[in-house]
Short mmCIF file of C-alpha atoms and ligand atoms in Angstrom, two decimals:
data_model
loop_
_atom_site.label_atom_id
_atom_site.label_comp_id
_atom_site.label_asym_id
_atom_site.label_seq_id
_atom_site.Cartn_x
_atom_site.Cartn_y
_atom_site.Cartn_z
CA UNK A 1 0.00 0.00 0.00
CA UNK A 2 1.06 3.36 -0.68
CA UNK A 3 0.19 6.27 1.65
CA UNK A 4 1.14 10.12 2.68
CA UNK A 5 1.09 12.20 5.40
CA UNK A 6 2.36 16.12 5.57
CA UNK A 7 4.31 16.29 7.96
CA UNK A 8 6.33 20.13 8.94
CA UNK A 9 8.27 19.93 5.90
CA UNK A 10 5.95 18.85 3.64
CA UNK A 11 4.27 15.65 2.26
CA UNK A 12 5.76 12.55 2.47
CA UNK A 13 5.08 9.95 0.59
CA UNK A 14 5.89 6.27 1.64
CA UNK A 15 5.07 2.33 1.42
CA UNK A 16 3.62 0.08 3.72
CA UNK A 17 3.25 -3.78 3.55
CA UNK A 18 2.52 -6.67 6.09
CA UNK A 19 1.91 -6.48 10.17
CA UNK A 20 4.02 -7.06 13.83
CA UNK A 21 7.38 -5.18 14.38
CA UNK A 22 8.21 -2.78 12.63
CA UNK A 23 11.38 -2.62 9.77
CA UNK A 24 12.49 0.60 7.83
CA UNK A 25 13.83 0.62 4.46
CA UNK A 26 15.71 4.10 3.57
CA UNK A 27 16.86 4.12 0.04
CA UNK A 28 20.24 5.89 -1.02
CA UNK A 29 20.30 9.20 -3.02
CA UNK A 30 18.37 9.43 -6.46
CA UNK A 31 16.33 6.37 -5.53
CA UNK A 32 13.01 5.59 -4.09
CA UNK A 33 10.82 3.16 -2.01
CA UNK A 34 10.48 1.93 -5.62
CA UNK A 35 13.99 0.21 -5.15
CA UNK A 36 12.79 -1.78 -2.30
CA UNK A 37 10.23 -3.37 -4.14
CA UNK A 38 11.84 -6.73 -4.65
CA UNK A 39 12.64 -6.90 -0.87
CA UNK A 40 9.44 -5.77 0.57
CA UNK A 41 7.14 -8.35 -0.56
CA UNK A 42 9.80 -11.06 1.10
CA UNK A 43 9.79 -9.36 4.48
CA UNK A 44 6.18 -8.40 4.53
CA UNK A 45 4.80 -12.34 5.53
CA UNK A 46 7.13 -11.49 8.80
CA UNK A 47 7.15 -7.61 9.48
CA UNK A 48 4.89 -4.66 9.14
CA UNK A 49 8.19 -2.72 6.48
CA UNK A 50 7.70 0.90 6.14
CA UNK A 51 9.78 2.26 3.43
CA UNK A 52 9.57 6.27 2.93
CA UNK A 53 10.31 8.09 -0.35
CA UNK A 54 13.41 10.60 1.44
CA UNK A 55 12.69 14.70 0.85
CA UNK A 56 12.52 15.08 -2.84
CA UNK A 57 13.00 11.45 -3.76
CA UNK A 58 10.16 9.49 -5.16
CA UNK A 59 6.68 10.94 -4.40
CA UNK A 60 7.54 13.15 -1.51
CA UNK A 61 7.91 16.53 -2.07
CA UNK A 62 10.95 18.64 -1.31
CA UNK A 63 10.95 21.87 1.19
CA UNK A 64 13.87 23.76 -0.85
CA UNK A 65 17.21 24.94 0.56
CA UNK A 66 20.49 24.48 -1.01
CA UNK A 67 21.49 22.30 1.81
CA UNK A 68 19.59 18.69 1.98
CA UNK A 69 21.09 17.73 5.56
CA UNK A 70 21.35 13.86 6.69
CA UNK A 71 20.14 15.02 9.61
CA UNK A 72 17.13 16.90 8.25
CA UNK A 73 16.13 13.30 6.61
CA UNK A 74 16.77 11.60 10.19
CA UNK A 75 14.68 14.35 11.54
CA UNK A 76 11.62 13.35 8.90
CA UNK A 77 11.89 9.90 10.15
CA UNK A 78 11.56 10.69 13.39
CA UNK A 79 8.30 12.63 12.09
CA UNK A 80 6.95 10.15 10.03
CA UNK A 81 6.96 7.39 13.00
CA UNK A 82 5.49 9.75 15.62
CA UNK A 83 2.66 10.35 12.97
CA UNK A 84 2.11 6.53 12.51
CA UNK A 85 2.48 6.22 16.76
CA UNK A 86 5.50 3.94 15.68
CA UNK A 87 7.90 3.98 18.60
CA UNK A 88 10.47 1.46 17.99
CA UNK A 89 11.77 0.49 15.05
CA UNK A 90 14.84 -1.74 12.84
CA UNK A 91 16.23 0.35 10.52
CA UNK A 92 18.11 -0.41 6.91
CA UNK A 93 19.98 2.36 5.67
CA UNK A 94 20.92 1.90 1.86
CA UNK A 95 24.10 4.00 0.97
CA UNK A 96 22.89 7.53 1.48
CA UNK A 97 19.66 6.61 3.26
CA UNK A 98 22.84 4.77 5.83
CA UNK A 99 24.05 8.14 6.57
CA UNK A 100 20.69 9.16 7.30
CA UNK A 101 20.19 5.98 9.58
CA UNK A 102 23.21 6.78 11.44
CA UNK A 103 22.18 10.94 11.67
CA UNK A 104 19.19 8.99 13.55
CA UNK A 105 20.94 6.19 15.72
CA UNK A 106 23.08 9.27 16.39
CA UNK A 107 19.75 11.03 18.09
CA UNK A 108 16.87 8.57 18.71
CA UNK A 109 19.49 5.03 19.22
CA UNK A 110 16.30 4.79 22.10
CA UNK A 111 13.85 4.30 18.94
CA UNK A 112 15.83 1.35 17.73
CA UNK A 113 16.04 -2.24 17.76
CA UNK A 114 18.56 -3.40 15.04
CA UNK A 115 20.77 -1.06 12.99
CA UNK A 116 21.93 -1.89 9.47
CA UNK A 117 23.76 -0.18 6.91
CA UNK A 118 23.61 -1.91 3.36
CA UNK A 119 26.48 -0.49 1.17
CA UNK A 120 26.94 2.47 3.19
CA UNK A 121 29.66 3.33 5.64
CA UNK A 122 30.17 5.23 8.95
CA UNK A 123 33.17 7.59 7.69
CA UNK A 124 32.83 11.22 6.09
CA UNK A 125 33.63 11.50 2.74
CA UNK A 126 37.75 11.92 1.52
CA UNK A 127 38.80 14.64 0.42
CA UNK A 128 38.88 13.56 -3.19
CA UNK A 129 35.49 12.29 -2.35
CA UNK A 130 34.34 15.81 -1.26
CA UNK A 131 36.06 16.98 -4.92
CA UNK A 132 33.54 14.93 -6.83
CA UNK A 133 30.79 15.75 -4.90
CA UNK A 134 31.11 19.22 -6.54
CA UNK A 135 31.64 17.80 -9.95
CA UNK A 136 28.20 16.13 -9.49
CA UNK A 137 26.74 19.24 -8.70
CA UNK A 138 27.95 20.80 -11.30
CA UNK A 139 26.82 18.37 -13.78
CA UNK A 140 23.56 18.85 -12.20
CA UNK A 141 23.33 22.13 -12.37
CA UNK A 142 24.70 22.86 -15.30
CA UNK A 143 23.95 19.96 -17.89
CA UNK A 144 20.67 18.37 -15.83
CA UNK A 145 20.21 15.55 -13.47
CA UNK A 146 19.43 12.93 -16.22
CA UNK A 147 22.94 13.75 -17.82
CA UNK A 148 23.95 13.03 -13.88
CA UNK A 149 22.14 9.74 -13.38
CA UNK A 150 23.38 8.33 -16.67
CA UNK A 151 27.55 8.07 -15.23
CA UNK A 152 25.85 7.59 -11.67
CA UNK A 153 23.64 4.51 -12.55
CA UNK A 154 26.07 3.14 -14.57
CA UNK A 155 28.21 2.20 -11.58
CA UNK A 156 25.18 0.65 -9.11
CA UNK A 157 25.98 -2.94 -10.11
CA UNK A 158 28.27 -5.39 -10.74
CA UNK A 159 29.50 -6.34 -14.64
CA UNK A 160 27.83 -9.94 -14.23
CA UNK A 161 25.13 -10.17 -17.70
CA UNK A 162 25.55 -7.35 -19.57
CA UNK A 163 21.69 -7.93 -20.67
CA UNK A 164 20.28 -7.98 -16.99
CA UNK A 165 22.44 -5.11 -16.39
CA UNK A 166 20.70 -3.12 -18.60
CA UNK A 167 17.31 -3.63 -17.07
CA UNK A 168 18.81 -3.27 -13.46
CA UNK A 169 19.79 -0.04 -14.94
CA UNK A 170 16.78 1.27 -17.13
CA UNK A 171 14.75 0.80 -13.92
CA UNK A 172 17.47 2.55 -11.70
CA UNK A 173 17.32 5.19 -14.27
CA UNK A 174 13.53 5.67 -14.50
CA UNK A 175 13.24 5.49 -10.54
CA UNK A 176 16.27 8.24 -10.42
CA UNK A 177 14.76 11.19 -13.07
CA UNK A 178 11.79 11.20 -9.90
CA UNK A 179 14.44 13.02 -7.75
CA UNK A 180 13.93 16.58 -7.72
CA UNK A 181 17.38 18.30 -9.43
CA UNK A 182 17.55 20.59 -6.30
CA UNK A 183 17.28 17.84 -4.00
CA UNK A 184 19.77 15.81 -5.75
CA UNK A 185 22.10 18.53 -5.89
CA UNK A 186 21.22 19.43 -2.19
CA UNK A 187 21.80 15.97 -0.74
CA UNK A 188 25.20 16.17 -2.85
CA UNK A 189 25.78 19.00 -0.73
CA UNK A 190 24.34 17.38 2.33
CA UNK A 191 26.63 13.94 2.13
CA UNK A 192 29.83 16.20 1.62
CA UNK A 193 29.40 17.73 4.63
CA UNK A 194 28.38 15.09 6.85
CA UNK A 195 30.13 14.14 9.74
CA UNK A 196 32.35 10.63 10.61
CA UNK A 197 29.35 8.66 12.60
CA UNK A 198 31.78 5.43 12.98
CA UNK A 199 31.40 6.56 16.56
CA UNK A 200 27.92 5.72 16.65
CA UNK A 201 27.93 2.15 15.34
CA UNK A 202 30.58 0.98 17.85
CA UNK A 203 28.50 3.35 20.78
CA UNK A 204 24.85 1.82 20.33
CA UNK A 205 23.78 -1.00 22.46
CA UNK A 206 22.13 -2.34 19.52
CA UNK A 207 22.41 -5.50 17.13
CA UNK A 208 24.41 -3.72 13.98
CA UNK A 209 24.76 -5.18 10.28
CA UNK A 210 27.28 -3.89 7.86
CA UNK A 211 26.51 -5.24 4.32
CA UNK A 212 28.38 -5.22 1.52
CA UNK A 213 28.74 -6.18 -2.31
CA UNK A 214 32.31 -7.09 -3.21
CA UNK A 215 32.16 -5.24 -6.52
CA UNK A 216 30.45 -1.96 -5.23
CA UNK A 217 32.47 0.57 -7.16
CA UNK A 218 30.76 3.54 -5.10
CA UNK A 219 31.10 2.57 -1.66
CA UNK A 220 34.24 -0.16 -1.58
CA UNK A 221 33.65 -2.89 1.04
CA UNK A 222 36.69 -1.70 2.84
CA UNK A 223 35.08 1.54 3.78
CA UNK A 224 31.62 -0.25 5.01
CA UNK A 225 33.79 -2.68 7.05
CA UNK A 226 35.47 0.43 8.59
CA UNK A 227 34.45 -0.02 12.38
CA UNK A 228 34.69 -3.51 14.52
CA UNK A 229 32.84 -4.22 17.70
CA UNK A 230 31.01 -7.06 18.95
CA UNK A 231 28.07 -5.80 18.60
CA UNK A 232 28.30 -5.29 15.01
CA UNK A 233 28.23 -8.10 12.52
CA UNK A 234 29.56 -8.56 8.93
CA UNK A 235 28.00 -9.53 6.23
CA UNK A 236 29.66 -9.52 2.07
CA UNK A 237 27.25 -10.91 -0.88
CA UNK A 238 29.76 -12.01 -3.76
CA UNK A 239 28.67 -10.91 -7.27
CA UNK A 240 26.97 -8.09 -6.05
CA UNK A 241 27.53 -4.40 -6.64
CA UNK A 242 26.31 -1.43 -4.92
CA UNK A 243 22.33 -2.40 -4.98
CA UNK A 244 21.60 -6.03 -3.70
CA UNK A 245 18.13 -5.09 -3.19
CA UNK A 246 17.82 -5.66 -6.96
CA UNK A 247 20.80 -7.42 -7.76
CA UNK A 248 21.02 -10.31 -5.58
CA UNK A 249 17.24 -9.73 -3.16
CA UNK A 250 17.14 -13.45 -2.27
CA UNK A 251 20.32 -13.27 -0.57
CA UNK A 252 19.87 -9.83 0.99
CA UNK A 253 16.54 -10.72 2.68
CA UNK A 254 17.83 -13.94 3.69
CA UNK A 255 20.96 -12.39 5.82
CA UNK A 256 18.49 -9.07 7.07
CA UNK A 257 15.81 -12.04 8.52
CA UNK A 258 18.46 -13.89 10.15
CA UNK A 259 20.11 -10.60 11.64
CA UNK A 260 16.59 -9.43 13.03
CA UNK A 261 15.95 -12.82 14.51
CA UNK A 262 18.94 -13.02 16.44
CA UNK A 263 17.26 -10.45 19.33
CA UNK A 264 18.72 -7.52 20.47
CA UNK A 265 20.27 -7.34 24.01
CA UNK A 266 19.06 -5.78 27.21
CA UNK A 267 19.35 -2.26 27.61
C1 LIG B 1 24.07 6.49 -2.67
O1 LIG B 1 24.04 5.52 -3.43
O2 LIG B 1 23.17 6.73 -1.85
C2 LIG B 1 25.22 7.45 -2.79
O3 LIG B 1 25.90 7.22 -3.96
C3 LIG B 1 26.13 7.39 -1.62
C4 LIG B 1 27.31 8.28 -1.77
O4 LIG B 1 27.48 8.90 -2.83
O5 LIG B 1 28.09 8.38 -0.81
#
């Protein structure tokens, strides 16, 4: 089911499938709930999953400024579950919607009941990182976000079949020209400046799940697998690129079940 609410900073638009506790889905930058929508259906005859379209992503709308903050996302989050009388959740941060998860852990780790980023990582961006960031913009703002998403979707997923590559990356593309160009070029702005949070995942008293693809050529395993604790488990999907939800969803929902049903400690 798909469903809205407005909340301060405008409407937001998100999907909702299946019943009992409740699991998160936050997609990374110029995607959508849409990119979910292998997983969901998997996890719904378990979980009531609540995936959100992120401010100017997808169907929700975005409020403006030049800034698009991870911690203005966390902060709609936080919104969107006191609207639904939500109080606890697990929470799945894909790439850029990780950063957001961990702006949240970073505030509300009392909402939370398992933490996971899926090709994401806890560190700030390099300094060469920060470089591109600005070259993205740029493109943006200069040539158009679908010029943008071409180079950018080109690099979600591993070589593997050149043919299903293709339709992994027509739909990538079509779910992508959604974003709005100033959010795009806002959260560009917003993931350059945001902080290290590695911090955070060894500091929660939570379950934590880092997952990643050993051919993601946007966020290289060895910058997911950045932070060691016991607390925090490991998890690498051979094959895979930067988007196992479409890529390999089998295997992803098989290792996010088996993290949520190991329990979460006493706190
Ligand atoms: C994403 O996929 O959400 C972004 O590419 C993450 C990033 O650029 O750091």
């Amino acid at each position: 089911m798909r469903a809205s609410v407005v909340l301060e900073n405008g409407r937001v638009s998100y999907r909702e499938q299946g019943q009992g506790e409740v699991i998160v889905l936050l997609h990374g930058f110029c995607c959508s709930s849409e990119s979910w929508e292998k997983v969901i259906p998997l996890l719904s005859s378990r979980y009531r999953v609540l995936a959100p379209d992120l401010r100017g992503h997808g169907q929700s709308a975005f409020p403006g400024g030049k800034v698009c903050s991870m911690d203005e996302m966390a902060e709609d989050l936080r919104q969107l579950l006191d609207s639904l009388e939500i109080e606890k959740v697990s929470l799945f941060g894909h790439s850029m919607g990780g950063y957001v998860s961990l702006a949240f852990a970073d505030k509300y780790a009392h909402r939370l009941r398992h933490l996971a980023l899926i090709h994401s990582t806890g560190l700030a961006d390099t300094e060469q990182g920060k470089e591109s960031r600005l070259d993205s913009i740029k493109t943006i703002e200069e040539q158009g976000l679908d010029v943008f998403l071409e180079g950018f979707v080109s690099k979600f997923f591993a070589p593997g079949n050149p043919e299903a590559v293709e339709v992994l990356k027509q739909r990538a593309l079509s779910i992508g020209k959604q974003t709005s160009p100033l959010a795009a070029a806002g959260c560009l702005r917003g993931m350059r400046e945001r902080p290290d949070r590695n911090s955070v995942l060894s500091g929660v008293k939570l379950p934590v799940l880092l997952l990643a693809g050993d051919q993601d050529r946007i966020i290289p395993k060895e910058r997911t697998f950045s932070v060691a604790a016991d607390h925090i488990q490991q998890a690498e999907i051979q094959g895979c690129g930067h988007s196992s939800m479409v890529e390999a969803a089998d295997e992803l929902t098989g290792v996010m079940i088996d993290f949520l049903s190991a329990g979460a400690p006493e706190q």
